[in-house]
Amino acid sequence: MSSLKKISLKDIAEAAGVSTALVSFVLNGKKKEYRVGEETAQRIQKIAQEMNYQPNLAAKSLRSGKTKTIGLVVSDISNPFFSQLARVLEDEAAKRGYTVLFGSSDEDTEKMDRVVSNLINKGVDGLIIVPCENSEKSIAALAKNNISIVLFDRYFPEINVSYVALNNFNAANIATKYLLESGYNAPCMVAYDLNLIHMKERIRGYKKAMEDAGKKRLINITYLKQDSPRKSADRLLPKMVDTGVDAFLFGTNMISLACLYAIKDMGQEVINKIGLAGFDGNPVFDFLSVPISYVQQPIDVLVQKALGILIDNIANGNTVQSVLADGEFIKMTP
């Protein structure tokens, strides 16, 4: 038999000496339903494996109405956090028999809509979406049309849609307290000029820590332009240091990278005096002569929760579930 031949249920049935229907019951997980003996079922499965049988997924999806594929839409797949998300999701989905199709929105609502539409047209069973700013209407429309979706990292409190995210308030609160307890008097929060819940919650956590420490008057938030963060950081951070800022809490991993270029150019004397904390570790942090502590997001937990909710929604309908997971604060010392 040629190794290139497509193995059929009939081929397996002939090799096992049973009917094609019996083979179908076993390979489609219905052996108990049709009372197939365990010994016979094991013999059929062994022969199918030895013959390298590959099921016809297209035909299977036509029968079940499911393609066993899910779509992932992130803001930028080149962002280390989102590339890690994609990697972990692909592995976890495979364990459950799903294939993942990817797309990036580039923080553009129109592009997000196009990517989502393309994935739906490809027949994905559900979507995990990192929504961009001003995409509330698009997300609400998906939910209204009974598309199985789970929002990841960001969500819209006013829309009744499942989501999984970091407890951003708590994470930023802990990071700010760490800087204050380390002896820094006037930490500044560096954020993006975005109206998205994850950024707003991180800012809220920073503010609360400053207020609790009796430093409400020293609350200082610097906003970078998302489309030109490094340029913004080069212009703004030296001004912050000149006005008395002695530590920075970076609002995202990519903000950290943009700001480190600006800090590197301030000179070693200034660098040695600045406290630094952020979100998500990065190998680049090792190249700065001062430590950068950070909130480590539990990416494995977040992915497993999101995938579990999505698969449940696909099977049972859009029952809304929400999860906020705590991160781990990693203290880095010189």
PDB file of N, CA and C in Angstrom, residues 255-307:
ATOM      1  N   ILE A 255       6.147  50.275  26.804  1.00  0.00           N
ATOM      2  CA  ILE A 255       6.486  51.575  27.399  1.00  0.00           C
ATOM      3  C   ILE A 255       7.851  51.483  28.062  1.00  0.00           C
ATOM      4  N   SER A 256       8.105  50.368  28.752  1.00  0.00           N
ATOM      5  CA  SER A 256       9.411  50.173  29.386  1.00  0.00           C
ATOM      6  C   SER A 256      10.540  50.319  28.371  1.00  0.00           C
ATOM      7  N   LEU A 257      10.399  49.649  27.236  1.00  0.00           N
ATOM      8  CA  LEU A 257      11.450  49.670  26.227  1.00  0.00           C
ATOM      9  C   LEU A 257      11.678  51.079  25.692  1.00  0.00           C
ATOM     10  N   ALA A 258      10.581  51.790  25.433  1.00  0.00           N
ATOM     11  CA  ALA A 258      10.708  53.161  24.926  1.00  0.00           C
ATOM     12  C   ALA A 258      11.408  54.058  25.943  1.00  0.00           C
ATOM     13  N   CYS A 259      11.045  53.898  27.208  1.00  0.00           N
ATOM     14  CA  CYS A 259      11.601  54.761  28.254  1.00  0.00           C
ATOM     15  C   CYS A 259      13.056  54.441  28.565  1.00  0.00           C
ATOM     16  N   LEU A 260      13.444  53.184  28.430  1.00  0.00           N
ATOM     17  CA  LEU A 260      14.826  52.816  28.748  1.00  0.00           C
ATOM     18  C   LEU A 260      15.821  53.503  27.823  1.00  0.00           C
ATOM     19  N   TYR A 261      15.418  53.728  26.580  1.00  0.00           N
ATOM     20  CA  TYR A 261      16.292  54.481  25.673  1.00  0.00           C
ATOM     21  C   TYR A 261      16.522  55.886  26.205  1.00  0.00           C
ATOM     22  N   ALA A 262      15.458  56.528  26.669  1.00  0.00           N
ATOM     23  CA  ALA A 262      15.571  57.891  27.190  1.00  0.00           C
ATOM     24  C   ALA A 262      16.387  57.919  28.474  1.00  0.00           C
ATOM     25  N   ILE A 263      16.166  56.958  29.353  1.00  0.00           N
ATOM     26  CA  ILE A 263      16.886  56.918  30.628  1.00  0.00           C
ATOM     27  C   ILE A 263      18.365  56.645  30.402  1.00  0.00           C
ATOM     28  N   LYS A 264      18.666  55.773  29.450  1.00  0.00           N
ATOM     29  CA  LYS A 264      20.067  55.441  29.151  1.00  0.00           C
ATOM     30  C   LYS A 264      20.862  56.685  28.767  1.00  0.00           C
ATOM     31  N   ASP A 265      20.196  57.631  28.110  1.00  0.00           N
ATOM     32  CA  ASP A 265      20.876  58.836  27.646  1.00  0.00           C
ATOM     33  C   ASP A 265      21.014  59.910  28.722  1.00  0.00           C
ATOM     34  N   MET A 266      20.470  59.665  29.915  1.00  0.00           N
ATOM     35  CA  MET A 266      20.539  60.668  30.983  1.00  0.00           C
ATOM     36  C   MET A 266      21.862  60.651  31.741  1.00  0.00           C
ATOM     37  N   GLY A 267      22.650  59.613  31.518  1.00  0.00           N
ATOM     38  CA  GLY A 267      23.938  59.535  32.212  1.00  0.00           C
ATOM     39  C   GLY A 267      23.876  58.635  33.423  1.00  0.00           C
ATOM     40  N   GLN A 268      25.018  58.027  33.751  1.00  0.00           N
ATOM     41  CA  GLN A 268      25.061  57.024  34.804  1.00  0.00           C
ATOM     42  C   GLN A 268      24.698  57.586  36.177  1.00  0.00           C
ATOM     43  N   GLU A 269      25.075  58.821  36.444  1.00  0.00           N
ATOM     44  CA  GLU A 269      24.777  59.407  37.759  1.00  0.00           C
ATOM     45  C   GLU A 269      23.265  59.467  37.994  1.00  0.00           C
ATOM     46  N   VAL A 270      22.518  59.859  36.973  1.00  0.00           N
ATOM     47  CA  VAL A 270      21.060  59.914  37.088  1.00  0.00           C
ATOM     48  C   VAL A 270      20.481  58.503  37.143  1.00  0.00           C
ATOM     49  N   ILE A 271      20.973  57.619  36.287  1.00  0.00           N
ATOM     50  CA  ILE A 271      20.468  56.246  36.232  1.00  0.00           C
ATOM     51  C   ILE A 271      20.577  55.556  37.589  1.00  0.00           C
ATOM     52  N   ASN A 272      21.694  55.764  38.279  1.00  0.00           N
ATOM     53  CA  ASN A 272      21.926  55.109  39.567  1.00  0.00           C
ATOM     54  C   ASN A 272      20.943  55.546  40.646  1.00  0.00           C
ATOM     55  N   LYS A 273      20.312  56.683  40.464  1.00  0.00           N
ATOM     56  CA  LYS A 273      19.406  57.223  41.487  1.00  0.00           C
ATOM     57  C   LYS A 273      17.935  56.913  41.211  1.00  0.00           C
ATOM     58  N   ILE A 274      17.623  56.409  40.032  1.00  0.00           N
ATOM     59  CA  ILE A 274      16.229  56.220  39.624  1.00  0.00           C
ATOM     60  C   ILE A 274      15.739  54.813  39.965  1.00  0.00           C
ATOM     61  N   GLY A 275      14.550  54.751  40.562  1.00  0.00           N
ATOM     62  CA  GLY A 275      13.898  53.463  40.800  1.00  0.00           C
ATOM     63  C   GLY A 275      13.025  53.108  39.608  1.00  0.00           C
ATOM     64  N   LEU A 276      12.996  51.835  39.244  1.00  0.00           N
ATOM     65  CA  LEU A 276      12.266  51.420  38.051  1.00  0.00           C
ATOM     66  C   LEU A 276      11.423  50.173  38.321  1.00  0.00           C
ATOM     67  N   ALA A 277      10.205  50.211  37.823  1.00  0.00           N
ATOM     68  CA  ALA A 277       9.323  49.037  37.905  1.00  0.00           C
ATOM     69  C   ALA A 277       8.395  49.057  36.695  1.00  0.00           C
ATOM     70  N   GLY A 278       7.906  47.878  36.304  1.00  0.00           N
ATOM     71  CA  GLY A 278       7.048  47.824  35.123  1.00  0.00           C
ATOM     72  C   GLY A 278       6.220  46.559  35.076  1.00  0.00           C
ATOM     73  N   PHE A 279       5.813  46.204  33.868  1.00  0.00           N
ATOM     74  CA  PHE A 279       4.991  45.021  33.650  1.00  0.00           C
ATOM     75  C   PHE A 279       5.697  44.090  32.665  1.00  0.00           C
ATOM     76  N   ASP A 280       5.774  42.822  33.046  1.00  0.00           N
ATOM     77  CA  ASP A 280       6.354  41.776  32.190  1.00  0.00           C
ATOM     78  C   ASP A 280       7.858  41.944  32.039  1.00  0.00           C
ATOM     79  N   GLY A 281       8.582  40.886  32.328  1.00  0.00           N
ATOM     80  CA  GLY A 281      10.031  40.930  32.186  1.00  0.00           C
ATOM     81  C   GLY A 281      10.436  40.954  30.727  1.00  0.00           C
ATOM     82  N   ASN A 282      11.648  41.381  30.491  1.00  0.00           N
ATOM     83  CA  ASN A 282      12.175  41.443  29.131  1.00  0.00           C
ATOM     84  C   ASN A 282      13.683  41.277  29.200  1.00  0.00           C
ATOM     85  N   PRO A 283      14.290  40.447  28.336  1.00  0.00           N
ATOM     86  CA  PRO A 283      15.740  40.269  28.362  1.00  0.00           C
ATOM     87  C   PRO A 283      16.509  41.593  28.233  1.00  0.00           C
ATOM     88  N   VAL A 284      15.883  42.591  27.598  1.00  0.00           N
ATOM     89  CA  VAL A 284      16.533  43.890  27.431  1.00  0.00           C
ATOM     90  C   VAL A 284      16.818  44.531  28.782  1.00  0.00           C
ATOM     91  N   PHE A 285      15.985  44.217  29.796  1.00  0.00           N
ATOM     92  CA  PHE A 285      16.176  44.798  31.124  1.00  0.00           C
ATOM     93  C   PHE A 285      17.571  44.508  31.670  1.00  0.00           C
ATOM     94  N   ASP A 286      18.136  43.371  31.275  1.00  0.00           N
ATOM     95  CA  ASP A 286      19.440  42.966  31.798  1.00  0.00           C
ATOM     96  C   ASP A 286      20.584  43.868  31.327  1.00  0.00           C
ATOM     97  N   PHE A 287      20.339  44.649  30.290  1.00  0.00           N
ATOM     98  CA  PHE A 287      21.402  45.480  29.737  1.00  0.00           C
ATOM     99  C   PHE A 287      21.509  46.843  30.417  1.00  0.00           C
ATOM    100  N   LEU A 288      20.551  47.160  31.314  1.00  0.00           N
ATOM    101  CA  LEU A 288      20.643  48.402  32.069  1.00  0.00           C
ATOM    102  C   LEU A 288      21.354  48.105  33.378  1.00  0.00           C
ATOM    103  N   SER A 289      22.151  49.045  33.841  1.00  0.00           N
ATOM    104  CA  SER A 289      22.984  48.801  35.020  1.00  0.00           C
ATOM    105  C   SER A 289      22.217  48.838  36.327  1.00  0.00           C
ATOM    106  N   VAL A 290      20.938  49.243  36.298  1.00  0.00           N
ATOM    107  CA  VAL A 290      20.124  49.237  37.516  1.00  0.00           C
ATOM    108  C   VAL A 290      18.992  48.228  37.341  1.00  0.00           C
ATOM    109  N   PRO A 291      18.527  47.636  38.456  1.00  0.00           N
ATOM    110  CA  PRO A 291      17.482  46.599  38.339  1.00  0.00           C
ATOM    111  C   PRO A 291      16.123  47.186  38.007  1.00  0.00           C
ATOM    112  N   ILE A 292      15.328  46.409  37.277  1.00  0.00           N
ATOM    113  CA  ILE A 292      13.954  46.788  36.954  1.00  0.00           C
ATOM    114  C   ILE A 292      13.030  45.691  37.475  1.00  0.00           C
ATOM    115  N   SER A 293      12.314  45.986  38.543  1.00  0.00           N
ATOM    116  CA  SER A 293      11.346  45.029  39.073  1.00  0.00           C
ATOM    117  C   SER A 293      10.090  45.076  38.201  1.00  0.00           C
ATOM    118  N   TYR A 294       9.297  43.998  38.228  1.00  0.00           N
ATOM    119  CA  TYR A 294       8.150  43.984  37.320  1.00  0.00           C
ATOM    120  C   TYR A 294       7.060  43.033  37.789  1.00  0.00           C
ATOM    121  N   VAL A 295       5.857  43.299  37.296  1.00  0.00           N
ATOM    122  CA  VAL A 295       4.721  42.421  37.527  1.00  0.00           C
ATOM    123  C   VAL A 295       4.728  41.352  36.442  1.00  0.00           C
ATOM    124  N   GLN A 296       4.818  40.097  36.869  1.00  0.00           N
ATOM    125  CA  GLN A 296       4.791  38.988  35.922  1.00  0.00           C
ATOM    126  C   GLN A 296       3.350  38.510  35.763  1.00  0.00           C
ATOM    127  N   GLN A 297       2.802  38.667  34.571  1.00  0.00           N
ATOM    128  CA  GLN A 297       1.436  38.219  34.347  1.00  0.00           C
ATOM    129  C   GLN A 297       1.390  36.693  34.226  1.00  0.00           C
ATOM    130  N   PRO A 298       0.385  36.055  34.826  1.00  0.00           N
ATOM    131  CA  PRO A 298       0.287  34.584  34.781  1.00  0.00           C
ATOM    132  C   PRO A 298      -0.288  34.127  33.437  1.00  0.00           C
ATOM    133  N   ILE A 299       0.520  34.212  32.391  1.00  0.00           N
ATOM    134  CA  ILE A 299       0.034  33.988  31.035  1.00  0.00           C
ATOM    135  C   ILE A 299      -0.583  32.599  30.867  1.00  0.00           C
ATOM    136  N   ASP A 300       0.006  31.583  31.488  1.00  0.00           N
ATOM    137  CA  ASP A 300      -0.544  30.232  31.370  1.00  0.00           C
ATOM    138  C   ASP A 300      -1.947  30.157  31.961  1.00  0.00           C
ATOM    139  N   VAL A 301      -2.114  30.768  33.135  1.00  0.00           N
ATOM    140  CA  VAL A 301      -3.422  30.760  33.795  1.00  0.00           C
ATOM    141  C   VAL A 301      -4.441  31.540  32.971  1.00  0.00           C
ATOM    142  N   LEU A 302      -4.042  32.713  32.493  1.00  0.00           N
ATOM    143  CA  LEU A 302      -4.944  33.545  31.706  1.00  0.00           C
ATOM    144  C   LEU A 302      -5.405  32.825  30.438  1.00  0.00           C
ATOM    145  N   VAL A 303      -4.459  32.175  29.757  1.00  0.00           N
ATOM    146  CA  VAL A 303      -4.797  31.463  28.521  1.00  0.00           C
ATOM    147  C   VAL A 303      -5.728  30.290  28.802  1.00  0.00           C
ATOM    148  N   GLN A 304      -5.421  29.506  29.829  1.00  0.00           N
ATOM    149  CA  GLN A 304      -6.254  28.351  30.150  1.00  0.00           C
ATOM    150  C   GLN A 304      -7.678  28.772  30.512  1.00  0.00           C
ATOM    151  N   LYS A 305      -7.794  29.877  31.266  1.00  0.00           N
ATOM    152  CA  LYS A 305      -9.119  30.381  31.637  1.00  0.00           C
ATOM    153  C   LYS A 305      -9.880  30.847  30.389  1.00  0.00           C
ATOM    154  N   ALA A 306      -9.207  31.621  29.539  1.00  0.00           N
ATOM    155  CA  ALA A 306      -9.863  32.139  28.338  1.00  0.00           C
ATOM    156  C   ALA A 306     -10.294  31.012  27.411  1.00  0.00           C
ATOM    157  N   LEU A 307      -9.423  30.047  27.222  1.00  0.00           N
ATOM    158  CA  LEU A 307      -9.732  28.926  26.335  1.00  0.00           C
ATOM    159  C   LEU A 307     -10.870  28.085  26.901  1.00  0.00           C
TER     160      LEU A 307
END
